[in-house]
Amino acid sequence: MAQFWKPGTEKPRLLDDGEGGVLFFSSSYSSSSSGFGFSSTEKQRQRLPVYKYRTAILYLVETHATTIIVGETGSGKTTQIPQFLKEAGWADGGRVIACTQPRRLAVQAVASRVAEEMGVKLGEEVGYTIRFEDLTNPDVTRVKFLTDGVLLREMMDDPLLTKYSVIMVDEAHERSISTDMLLGLLKKIQRRRPDLRLIISSATIEAKSMSTFFQMSKRRRGLEGETLEPKVEPAILSVEGRGFNVQIFYLEEPVSDYVQSAVSTVLSIHEQEPPGDILVFLTGQDDIDAAVQLLIEEGQNDRKKSELIVLPLYSGLSRAEQDLIFSPTPRGKRKVVISTNIAETSLTLEGIVYVIDSGFSKQRFYNPITDIESLIVAPISKASARQRTGRAGRIRPGKCYRLYTEEYFINEMPAEGIPEMQRSNLVTCVIQLKALGIDNILGFDWPSPPSPEVMVRALEVLYSLGVLDDDAKLTSPIGFQVAEIPLEPMISKMILASGELGCSEEIMTIAAVLSIQSIWASSRGAQKELDEARLRFAAAEGDHVTFLNVYKGFLQSNKSSQWCHKNFINYQAMKKVMEVREQLRRIAQRLGIIMKSCERDTTAIRKAVTAGFFANACQIEAYSHNGMYKTVRGSQEVYIHPSSVLFRVNPKWVVYHSLVSTDRQYMRNVVTIDPGWLTEVAPHFYQQRQLSHMPH
DNA sequence: GAGCACTGC
């Protein structure tokens, strides 16, 4: 292997901070406020790198409106800082300390860890809130963990978030849409609430741009000089991590086939390196299955290679298939996990010593002209590369093999990825801002502003749904109701229509199914059986009505997991459908939507679907032999996806829920309609499209 | 007859 690789100079756990203005405090250990002898958890707390910055952090939070903390994994910032704040009195007088996370699992894990360290029952002094689960008690909860999406929802009832004294936004470097929205809105809140403190916690050094972002709000206000106010300039503090060193190797020459290159690197490691599991980052199911296949074939006629346990990992796998990843590696074997980005942040694997990084991942891009989102294989950023590398150093020093050259890493790889906000359709984001009373959407102060074209397109869609009026204000009641329902606006509109059409029971089910990934079980190696199972539920009207048949069968089976397994249905997904449906039913009740079943009248159901998705109407091409459709709106060429029950049935008129773009545009989840309904449910859109009168 | 990185309310 030596001739293929050369050691790099970069050490991933060291921050290459060329940034000025980074504050390093090295105060001595502070004592605990408990006054008791140190318990073992107390000792563990003190060993975390963040512990020696306790005084510094509390000082900075006291004196600065915003504190930016750059901390690598293992620094302990997420679990310790909320406790420091609590001990220092930030939760006195009924105030609450909030800490947001991008993911539900992280919220639960961190909250229970902190409750344990503080010796309190989870849900009392320390609590958490995620969708479907609120483990807090408003009277006693003082430290609250929540997803950033939940905090955004809380702003709809309490726009200034008055009960919180400090809000810590964790994992801000991931730059998800909801984190970015939160940052923009918190900056606005700061102007009205000088008492509020923000802590922005990030794993990368882009702290500088974040600092500039938070600096300006106060300047504009002209607060400088007022003595009682906190400093307008955000503080930046850097905290070291506690990972092990990872040695990095680069390719000497670029390769064209990273799958093949990854496979041969796995084999070289296995031949030449001491025991330790391998994690390979590829881009998607295709790549991963191909690599798994190649490695299994290699193992079939070679004793040494047969010691490899090769496991794929991506979100489409069933729970049981994913759980295989966590089983301990037997003696004399070596586990090789071949994964998508899921292992970069969402899942942590223990026992990984070697990481192989292809340098690519699938990323979403959005084209506002065609209104199509697509997944494209694109180069990752340096920040991602470091994150991947860090996965090798969790238990002991590790090695990372990058399937690109050092020259490429240094000179060509972008420092940071493009924030999700600049790669997505923003319809949901815009309606949330409108609901929060932000009128000037185009002038909103974002950490990374999206293009005006994307914003205008979102406003156009909301206008066509009747959610916004000519002045781009939320309509009443429809606009406010759609904003209240936590789903895509087109699904929410469909729900509202179902109340009037007398089919709300059915539409709630359809809305719940459409809002989750897929109710079908993954079908690796059993495609034919899955297709047959799907046919057992198939309805002539299309996929939406088919979902109703599945849901009915599931209820009749008494929500049996065995029934799901037998019918190639994802049991976890069905449980989620039930949860979402229940939440929707409660919201509908609040909004005064009458719950009613239309029995077997699928006309009402399909009309309700059309009321939300009229913009996705398509007509088949008159002399098409290959099932080509054209969208009514833009004459775009589209095809029914082979997984649809209407595939090869090719009805004349359909509406679809979403497009998958590969070599062709495929419509997923398709239902037949009568074209007459289009002018009936959306006259403004199909009869008098007033292009001159678009909202702005 | 083909394919969906990952979250979240």
XYZ file of C-alpha atoms (C1' of nucleotides) in Angstrom:
705
model
C 0.000 0.000 0.000
C 2.906 2.300 0.726
C 3.467 3.224 -2.882
C -0.135 4.428 -3.282
C -0.284 6.593 -0.240
C 1.673 9.328 1.328
C 1.102 10.701 4.759
C -0.534 14.101 4.865
C 0.432 16.837 7.209
C -3.005 17.744 8.433
C -4.118 16.588 11.836
C -7.879 16.668 11.911
C -8.330 17.400 15.564
C -6.319 20.569 15.395
C -8.124 23.626 14.145
C -6.170 25.345 11.434
C -7.295 28.713 12.606
C -5.838 31.481 10.594
C -8.687 33.535 11.970
C -7.827 36.467 14.136
C -9.700 37.470 17.218
C -10.138 34.017 18.657
C -10.093 34.236 22.425
C -8.288 31.590 24.378
C -8.949 31.555 28.087
C -6.986 29.204 30.262
C -8.434 29.788 33.662
C -7.861 27.169 36.321
C -10.488 24.574 37.213
C -13.530 26.073 38.837
C -15.063 24.236 41.711
C -18.520 22.783 41.527
C -21.336 24.714 43.096
C -22.770 21.637 44.739
C -20.540 21.814 47.789
C -20.574 18.039 48.172
C -17.656 15.734 47.646
C -17.192 14.955 43.975
C -19.186 12.020 42.748
C -17.890 9.985 39.862
C -20.029 11.896 37.363
C -18.670 15.099 38.814
C -15.153 13.851 38.169
C -16.125 12.887 34.637
C -17.497 16.360 34.084
C -14.243 17.910 35.195
C -12.258 15.852 32.755
C -14.109 17.325 29.781
C -12.076 19.980 27.936
C -14.884 22.533 28.240
C -14.652 22.398 32.049
C -11.605 24.584 32.305
C -13.380 27.292 30.303
C -16.284 27.478 32.746
C -15.386 30.871 34.175
C -14.516 32.264 30.770
C -17.780 31.133 29.224
C -19.865 32.559 32.070
C -17.956 35.840 31.878
C -18.456 36.116 28.120
C -22.168 35.290 28.302
C -22.626 37.852 31.049
C -20.940 40.621 29.100
C -21.819 39.835 25.471
C -25.181 39.587 23.758
C -23.823 36.769 21.601
C -21.085 34.273 22.339
C -19.778 32.001 19.632
C -18.198 28.795 20.824
C -16.086 26.763 18.466
C -15.715 23.307 19.886
C -14.750 19.990 18.383
C -16.580 16.777 19.150
C -15.862 15.489 22.601
C -15.347 18.922 24.116
C -18.462 18.452 26.258
C -19.943 21.831 25.327
C -23.470 20.565 24.703
C -23.913 18.850 28.047
C -21.860 21.204 30.226
C -22.640 24.748 29.121
C -26.362 24.544 30.022
C -25.341 23.265 33.456
C -22.808 26.082 33.934
C -25.537 28.584 33.074
C -27.967 26.978 35.493
C -25.384 26.984 38.287
C -24.618 30.637 37.607
C -28.234 31.648 38.080
C -29.445 32.104 34.510
C -32.523 30.022 35.321
C -33.449 31.961 38.452
C -36.776 33.723 38.674
C -38.618 31.189 36.554
C -36.476 31.787 33.478
C -35.483 28.924 31.200
C -32.205 28.011 29.504
C -32.764 26.525 26.031
C -30.414 24.395 23.966
C -31.395 23.464 20.417
C -30.221 20.515 18.318
C -30.882 19.751 14.651
C -31.963 16.154 15.358
C -34.516 14.515 17.635
C -32.245 11.704 18.745
C -29.589 14.152 19.899
C -32.159 16.106 21.910
C -33.247 12.995 23.778
C -29.733 11.708 24.360
C -28.319 15.008 25.602
C -31.303 15.772 27.837
C -31.165 12.432 29.597
C -27.395 12.697 30.042
C -27.727 16.149 31.617
C -30.604 15.064 33.882
C -28.447 12.188 35.058
C -25.447 14.418 35.734
C -27.615 16.848 37.668
C -29.239 14.017 39.581
C -32.776 15.010 38.616
C -35.651 13.198 36.973
C -35.934 13.853 33.250
C -38.991 15.969 32.557
C -38.706 18.025 35.721
C -35.812 20.436 36.186
C -34.288 19.177 32.943
C -36.649 18.378 30.098
C -36.910 18.143 26.349
C -39.424 18.783 23.590
C -39.443 17.169 20.163
C -42.335 16.640 17.789
C -44.850 14.198 19.323
C -43.060 14.276 22.669
C -43.014 17.011 25.287
C -41.141 15.952 28.402
C -41.198 19.283 30.195
C -43.127 20.764 33.068
C -43.617 24.523 32.559
C -43.595 25.108 36.317
C -40.308 23.403 37.109
C -38.303 22.855 33.896
C -35.327 25.225 33.892
C -33.027 23.598 31.342
C -34.808 22.630 28.156
C -33.455 20.787 25.137
C -35.407 20.965 21.897
C -35.032 20.656 18.128
C -34.598 23.951 16.320
C -37.828 23.218 14.436
C -39.753 23.071 17.721
C -38.308 26.404 18.856
C -39.421 27.939 15.547
C -42.939 26.636 16.199
C -42.833 28.102 19.733
C -42.165 31.499 18.195
C -45.602 31.417 16.593
C -47.152 31.641 20.073
C -44.455 33.744 21.734
C -42.562 35.721 19.086
C -39.994 37.127 21.512
C -39.431 33.785 23.263
C -39.854 35.661 26.536
C -39.429 32.736 28.903
C -35.860 32.050 27.803
C -32.890 33.851 29.328
C -30.227 32.122 27.243
C -30.657 30.254 23.973
C -27.837 28.027 22.847
C -28.002 27.017 19.183
C -25.885 23.906 18.880
C -24.363 22.380 15.712
C -24.822 25.688 13.907
C -22.137 24.700 11.400
C -24.546 22.190 9.847
C -26.496 25.165 8.511
C -29.830 23.438 8.144
C -32.774 25.549 6.968
C -34.313 25.642 10.414
C -31.018 26.568 12.113
C -30.500 29.425 9.655
C -34.086 30.621 10.096
C -33.606 30.520 13.841
C -30.372 32.519 13.633
C -32.008 35.191 11.492
C -35.020 35.453 13.808
C -32.948 35.433 16.996
C -30.953 38.324 15.655
C -34.227 40.214 15.243
C -35.362 39.275 18.757
C -32.103 40.558 20.227
C -32.995 44.087 19.165
C -36.126 43.964 21.258
C -34.675 41.984 24.160
C -31.285 43.235 25.343
C -31.564 40.826 28.294
C -31.501 37.776 26.018
C -28.191 35.976 25.584
C -27.296 33.808 22.603
C -24.693 31.111 22.391
C -23.921 29.882 18.905
C -22.041 26.636 19.004
C -20.254 25.355 15.966
C -17.654 22.747 15.137
C -15.910 24.713 12.428
C -14.036 27.938 12.278
C -16.506 29.833 10.102
C -17.179 31.595 13.409
C -15.862 34.743 11.817
C -18.752 35.136 9.384
C -21.236 34.214 12.096
C -19.695 36.903 14.266
C -20.062 39.515 11.545
C -23.677 38.487 11.119
C -24.563 39.008 14.764
C -22.552 42.162 15.118
C -24.566 44.342 12.809
C -27.926 44.248 14.494
C -26.707 46.145 17.508
C -24.757 48.653 15.481
C -27.877 49.580 13.596
C -29.640 50.136 16.835
C -26.912 52.504 17.973
C -26.628 50.773 21.296
C -22.931 51.230 21.676
C -22.084 53.527 24.525
C -25.017 52.568 26.712
C -23.280 51.222 29.767
C -25.767 48.653 30.985
C -26.084 46.872 27.666
C -24.005 43.849 26.806
C -21.257 44.301 24.268
C -22.411 44.356 20.667
C -19.383 42.567 19.347
C -19.878 38.811 19.673
C -17.270 36.966 21.693
C -15.547 33.986 20.144
C -14.146 31.205 22.266
C -12.391 28.116 21.046
C -12.526 24.845 22.985
C -10.388 21.873 22.059
C -11.890 18.458 21.500
C -10.944 15.123 22.954
C -10.594 12.898 19.924
C -7.538 10.830 19.108
C -5.114 11.709 16.377
C -5.953 10.484 12.913
C -3.251 10.129 10.315
C -4.360 11.222 6.858
C -3.337 9.667 3.547
C -4.030 11.082 0.114
C -3.949 9.562 -3.360
C -0.942 10.465 -5.461
C -3.031 10.570 -8.624
C -6.775 11.247 -8.899
C -8.976 8.218 -9.660
C -11.984 8.073 -11.922
C -13.790 5.194 -10.201
C -14.030 5.831 -6.486
C -16.089 2.688 -5.870
C -13.328 0.468 -7.236
C -10.724 2.550 -5.455
C -12.589 2.260 -2.149
C -12.826 -1.507 -2.557
C -9.123 -1.957 -3.186
C -8.273 0.331 -0.282
C -10.411 -1.807 2.031
C -8.525 -4.893 0.869
C -5.118 -3.233 1.362
C -6.011 -2.111 4.869
C -7.189 -5.574 5.730
C -3.974 -7.120 4.467
C -1.546 -4.673 6.010
C -3.077 -2.983 9.031
C -3.794 -4.230 12.570
C -7.379 -5.036 13.656
C -9.998 -2.295 13.720
C -13.209 -1.686 11.806
C -13.416 0.266 8.552
C -15.979 2.934 7.626
C -16.298 3.849 3.942
C -18.161 6.979 2.802
C -19.783 6.639 -0.634
C -22.710 8.586 -2.099
C -25.837 6.459 -2.310
C -27.532 3.107 -2.482
C -26.192 2.256 -5.959
C -22.553 2.875 -5.088
C -22.898 1.137 -1.773
C -24.592 -1.994 -3.075
C -21.985 -2.225 -5.843
C -19.107 -1.957 -3.371
C -20.686 -4.483 -1.009
C -21.111 -6.898 -3.916
C -17.493 -6.512 -5.034
C -16.157 -7.147 -1.532
C -18.367 -10.176 -0.989
C -17.172 -11.660 -4.285
C -13.557 -11.076 -3.247
C -14.236 -12.902 0.014
C -15.706 -15.971 -1.640
C -12.461 -17.502 -2.810
C -9.939 -16.082 -0.398
C -9.703 -17.129 3.240
C -8.090 -13.894 4.404
C -10.651 -11.748 2.600
C -13.497 -13.837 3.976
C -12.699 -12.384 7.397
C -14.425 -9.203 6.293
C -17.986 -8.604 7.457
C -19.335 -6.197 4.862
C -22.406 -4.159 5.789
C -24.252 -1.447 3.834
C -25.713 1.561 5.656
C -28.237 4.046 4.316
C -31.522 5.438 5.576
C -33.641 3.308 3.231
C -32.667 0.123 5.074
C -35.093 -1.391 7.539
C -34.459 -1.051 11.242
C -33.273 -4.660 11.486
C -30.781 -4.172 8.657
C -29.444 -1.002 10.276
C -29.084 -2.704 13.645
C -26.583 -5.162 12.182
C -24.124 -2.283 12.095
C -24.079 -2.038 15.874
C -23.449 -5.711 16.630
C -19.935 -6.245 18.006
C -17.309 -7.534 15.603
C -16.494 -11.221 16.323
C -12.900 -12.165 17.115
C -10.751 -12.631 14.065
C -13.132 -10.694 11.874
C -13.105 -7.135 10.636
C -16.245 -5.110 10.075
C -16.504 -2.928 6.979
C -19.425 -0.484 7.007
C -20.156 1.131 3.658
C -22.269 4.161 4.267
C -23.855 7.330 2.948
C -23.586 10.621 4.789
C -25.829 9.150 7.476
C -22.678 8.070 9.356
C -21.206 11.568 9.110
C -23.549 13.159 11.673
C -26.681 11.139 12.388
C -25.221 7.819 13.483
C -22.119 7.198 15.519
C -20.333 3.888 15.117
C -18.021 2.684 17.839
C -14.911 0.728 17.012
C -14.037 2.505 13.766
C -10.282 2.883 13.318
C -10.049 3.347 9.538
C -12.074 5.749 7.422
C -12.123 5.810 3.619
C -13.510 9.046 2.181
C -14.606 9.135 -1.461
C -14.787 12.938 -1.334
C -18.344 12.950 -2.674
C -21.884 12.957 -1.351
C -25.366 13.408 -2.796
C -26.608 16.922 -2.319
C -29.914 18.562 -3.006
C -30.063 21.366 -5.535
C -33.074 23.439 -6.473
C -33.830 25.173 -9.744
C -36.403 27.952 -9.235
C -37.045 28.255 -12.988
C -38.282 24.676 -13.361
C -39.272 24.411 -9.675
C -37.470 21.073 -9.484
C -35.277 19.790 -6.664
C -32.754 17.154 -7.641
C -30.117 15.075 -5.922
C -26.712 15.401 -7.482
C -23.416 13.733 -6.634
C -21.133 16.624 -5.717
C -17.754 17.126 -4.024
C -17.896 17.547 -0.264
C -16.373 20.475 1.641
C -13.245 20.538 3.783
C -15.500 20.769 6.829
C -17.235 17.517 5.815
C -13.921 15.865 5.053
C -12.713 16.675 8.571
C -15.940 15.422 10.077
C -15.543 12.133 8.190
C -11.918 11.863 9.252
C -12.845 12.435 12.887
C -14.970 9.268 12.776
C -11.719 7.254 12.833
C -10.427 8.690 16.097
C -13.143 7.941 18.601
C -11.589 5.011 20.484
C -7.909 5.200 19.626
C -5.604 6.810 17.073
C -6.849 6.013 13.584
C -6.150 6.430 9.898
C -8.096 8.151 7.158
C -7.628 7.418 3.456
C -8.867 10.200 1.220
C -9.560 9.085 -2.350
C -8.325 12.379 -3.780
C -5.027 14.202 -3.878
C -3.634 16.468 -1.212
C -3.289 19.158 -3.843
C -7.029 18.875 -4.546
C -7.847 19.091 -0.843
C -5.759 22.182 -0.305
C -6.468 24.132 -3.465
C -9.807 23.034 -4.842
C -12.067 21.647 -2.164
C -14.434 24.370 -0.872
C -13.958 25.286 2.784
C -17.650 25.031 3.637
C -20.652 23.459 1.920
C -23.428 25.583 0.456
C -26.033 26.128 3.201
C -29.199 24.109 2.679
C -31.143 27.361 2.439
C -29.405 28.134 -0.868
C -30.120 24.699 -2.323
C -33.819 24.255 -1.580
C -37.370 25.150 -2.368
C -38.378 27.662 0.316
C -42.165 27.505 0.247
C -42.413 26.140 3.790
C -39.801 28.543 5.075
C -41.541 31.581 3.585
C -44.943 30.726 5.007
C -43.394 30.312 8.455
C -41.826 33.757 8.243
C -45.116 35.236 7.093
C -46.860 33.607 10.039
C -44.316 35.263 12.323
C -45.278 38.626 10.880
C -42.180 39.154 8.738
C -43.578 41.229 5.882
C -40.467 42.064 3.960
C -39.381 38.567 3.009
C -36.964 39.690 0.308
C -35.202 42.000 2.734
C -34.884 39.475 5.571
C -31.443 39.359 7.139
C -30.180 35.805 6.701
C -26.813 34.345 7.675
C -26.609 33.295 3.980
C -29.328 34.880 1.868
C -31.071 32.700 -0.739
C -31.455 34.058 -4.264
C -34.383 36.423 -4.891
C -35.613 34.081 -7.667
C -36.179 31.309 -5.125
C -38.028 33.645 -2.773
C -40.194 35.024 -5.564
C -41.022 31.505 -6.714
C -42.072 30.569 -3.165
C -44.282 33.666 -2.930
C -45.838 32.798 -6.281
C -46.715 29.272 -5.163
C -48.238 30.531 -1.912
C -50.191 33.144 -3.822
C -51.581 30.532 -6.169
C -52.660 28.410 -3.182
C -54.652 31.350 -1.850
C -52.406 31.503 1.203
C -51.109 34.985 0.401
C -53.164 37.896 -0.939
C -52.290 40.578 -3.490
C -50.254 42.420 -0.869
C -48.353 39.225 -0.019
C -50.042 39.055 3.393
C -51.398 35.831 4.874
C -55.053 35.410 3.957
C -57.639 34.793 6.627
C -58.553 32.162 7.486
C -56.818 29.957 4.873
C -53.338 31.459 5.119
C -53.230 31.317 8.900
C -54.630 27.799 8.941
C -52.121 26.507 6.397
C -49.302 28.075 8.430
C -50.516 26.333 11.559
C -50.397 22.842 10.051
C -46.838 21.460 10.287
C -46.695 20.038 6.738
C -45.861 21.249 3.221
C -48.340 24.043 2.348
C -49.788 22.054 -0.558
C -50.638 19.172 1.771
C -52.121 21.599 4.289
C -54.276 23.134 1.578
C -55.483 19.662 0.622
C -56.505 19.080 4.246
C -58.468 22.325 4.407
C -60.286 21.425 1.177
C -61.175 17.996 2.538
C -63.226 19.610 5.303
C -65.517 21.144 2.730
C -65.578 18.077 0.503
C -66.535 15.763 3.371
C -63.522 13.447 3.161
C -61.268 14.687 5.973
C -60.860 11.234 7.552
C -59.395 9.862 4.322
C -57.302 12.938 3.523
C -55.702 12.943 7.001
C -54.410 9.459 6.274
C -53.161 10.458 2.836
C -51.496 13.589 4.248
C -49.729 11.541 6.908
C -48.464 8.982 4.377
C -47.262 11.668 1.942
C -45.365 13.443 4.695
C -43.148 10.454 5.522
C -40.482 8.917 3.323
C -42.136 5.723 2.170
C -44.481 3.176 3.673
C -43.039 0.330 1.607
C -40.350 -1.896 3.072
C -36.952 -1.849 1.424
C -36.776 -4.554 -1.157
C -33.164 -5.499 -1.580
C -33.262 -8.739 -3.512
C -37.040 -9.064 -3.307
C -38.259 -6.590 -5.882
C -40.770 -8.929 -7.450
C -42.394 -9.773 -4.137
C -42.660 -6.105 -3.250
C -44.331 -5.340 -6.569
C -46.795 -8.163 -6.012
C -47.557 -6.948 -2.508
C -48.166 -3.463 -3.813
C -50.596 -4.826 -6.396
C -52.689 -6.404 -3.636
C -53.512 -2.895 -2.398
C -53.560 -1.131 -5.761
C -56.477 1.172 -6.542
C -57.389 2.176 -10.096
C -57.530 5.811 -9.023
C -53.852 5.865 -8.120
C -51.337 5.839 -5.303
C -53.219 8.070 -2.863
C -56.217 5.754 -2.809
C -53.834 2.791 -2.578
C -52.470 4.282 0.672
C -55.980 4.215 2.088
C -56.212 0.497 1.337
C -52.889 -0.144 3.083
C -53.933 1.889 6.118
C -57.249 0.056 6.322
C -55.490 -3.305 6.129
C -53.063 -2.225 8.830
C -55.896 -1.252 11.176
C -57.750 -4.493 10.438
C -54.617 -6.480 11.284
C -54.659 -4.744 14.659
C -51.562 -2.766 13.737
C -49.575 -5.963 13.495
C -45.884 -5.838 12.655
C -46.142 -9.355 11.232
C -48.860 -8.237 8.856
C -46.560 -5.423 7.717
C -43.672 -7.792 7.199
C -45.824 -10.176 5.175
C -47.057 -7.351 2.953
C -43.712 -5.585 2.441
C -44.813 -2.611 4.455
C -42.457 -0.698 6.731
C -43.845 -1.110 10.251
C -41.864 1.833 11.676
C -43.239 4.029 8.902
C -46.807 2.944 9.662
C -46.339 3.790 13.331
C -45.182 7.234 12.277
C -48.202 7.580 9.979
C -50.427 6.945 13.007
C -48.579 9.597 15.040
C -48.715 12.235 12.325
C -52.363 11.477 11.667
C -53.206 11.855 15.337
C -51.382 15.192 15.489
C -53.210 16.376 12.364
C -56.543 15.318 13.798
C -55.914 17.440 16.904
C -54.899 20.446 14.812
C -57.924 19.992 12.554
C -60.155 20.037 15.593
C -58.601 23.300 16.715
C -59.065 24.791 13.252
C -62.695 23.729 13.147
C -62.305 21.209 10.311
C -65.066 18.637 10.596
C -63.832 15.053 10.636
C -65.936 13.135 8.179
C -65.547 10.041 6.030
C -66.685 9.953 2.417
C -66.810 6.135 2.518
C -65.870 5.010 -0.996
C -66.465 8.276 -2.829
C -63.012 8.693 -4.324
C -64.160 11.699 -6.344
C -64.222 13.818 -3.188
C -60.794 12.509 -2.200
C -59.233 13.208 -5.590
C -60.794 16.664 -5.688
C -59.264 17.468 -2.316
C -55.861 16.274 -3.563
C -56.312 18.460 -6.643
C -57.157 21.461 -4.444
C -53.654 21.242 -2.991
C -51.695 19.938 -5.957
C -53.383 21.570 -8.967
C -50.055 23.090 -9.968
C -48.764 19.532 -10.540
C -51.407 18.579 -13.091
C -50.217 16.671 -16.171
C -51.772 15.449 -19.381
C -50.487 12.482 -21.378
C -49.030 13.285 -24.787
C -51.546 12.361 -27.470
C -49.367 9.991 -29.484
C -46.953 9.049 -26.779
C -45.788 5.445 -26.958
C -43.585 5.631 -23.915
C -45.963 7.209 -21.422
C -44.742 10.754 -21.739
C -46.752 13.426 -19.942
C -46.514 17.203 -20.094
C -47.146 19.440 -17.109
C -50.033 21.824 -17.674
C -48.149 24.673 -16.077
C -44.834 24.566 -17.898
C -45.111 21.855 -20.596
C -42.323 19.988 -18.865
C -41.721 16.387 -19.960
C -42.483 13.966 -17.134
C -43.110 10.217 -16.689
C -44.941 8.106 -14.111
C -42.430 6.451 -11.800
C -42.257 2.656 -12.138
C -43.086 2.290 -8.454
C -46.503 3.892 -8.954
C -49.586 1.710 -9.246
C -50.449 3.786 -12.334
C -47.194 2.905 -14.080
C -48.071 1.609 -17.584
C -51.742 2.329 -16.876
C -51.130 5.861 -18.185
C -54.438 7.591 -17.526
C -55.098 10.747 -19.501
C -54.983 13.276 -16.635
C -53.073 13.035 -13.348
C -51.684 15.157 -10.545
C -48.480 14.142 -8.802
C -47.103 14.763 -5.317
C -43.417 15.144 -6.178
C -40.859 14.703 -8.937
C -37.730 12.574 -8.754
C -35.168 13.760 -11.190
C -32.671 11.377 -12.710
C -32.166 10.921 -16.419
C -35.872 11.684 -16.713
C -38.353 13.479 -14.501
C -40.407 10.842 -12.709
C -43.692 11.607 -10.950
C -43.993 9.904 -7.571
C -47.393 9.324 -6.001
C -49.838 9.947 -8.774
C -53.639 10.117 -8.820
C -56.108 10.354 -11.704
C -58.218 13.484 -12.047
C -60.914 15.033 -14.191
C -59.415 18.132 -15.876
C -62.655 20.007 -15.188
C -61.729 20.038 -11.487
C -58.696 22.216 -12.158
C -60.706 25.292 -13.005
C -63.138 24.364 -10.259
C -60.567 24.248 -7.410
C -58.057 26.755 -8.766
C -59.813 29.180 -11.103
C -57.291 31.918 -10.363
C -54.479 29.627 -11.484
C -55.939 28.034 -14.577
C -58.264 30.689 -15.968
C -56.946 34.095 -15.223
C -53.279 33.749 -14.450
C -52.536 37.359 -13.723
C -48.852 37.286 -14.379
C -48.730 41.046 -14.115
C -50.022 40.888 -10.587
C -47.695 38.621 -8.750
C -46.997 39.353 -5.104
C -43.569 40.465 -4.130
C -39.327 -1.265 -15.949
C -36.387 2.145 -12.374
C -34.406 4.175 -8.021
C -34.786 8.197 -3.289
C -28.133 12.109 0.723
C -30.001 13.703 5.480
C -33.003 16.202 8.836
C -37.397 18.630 10.980
C -42.588 20.612 12.565
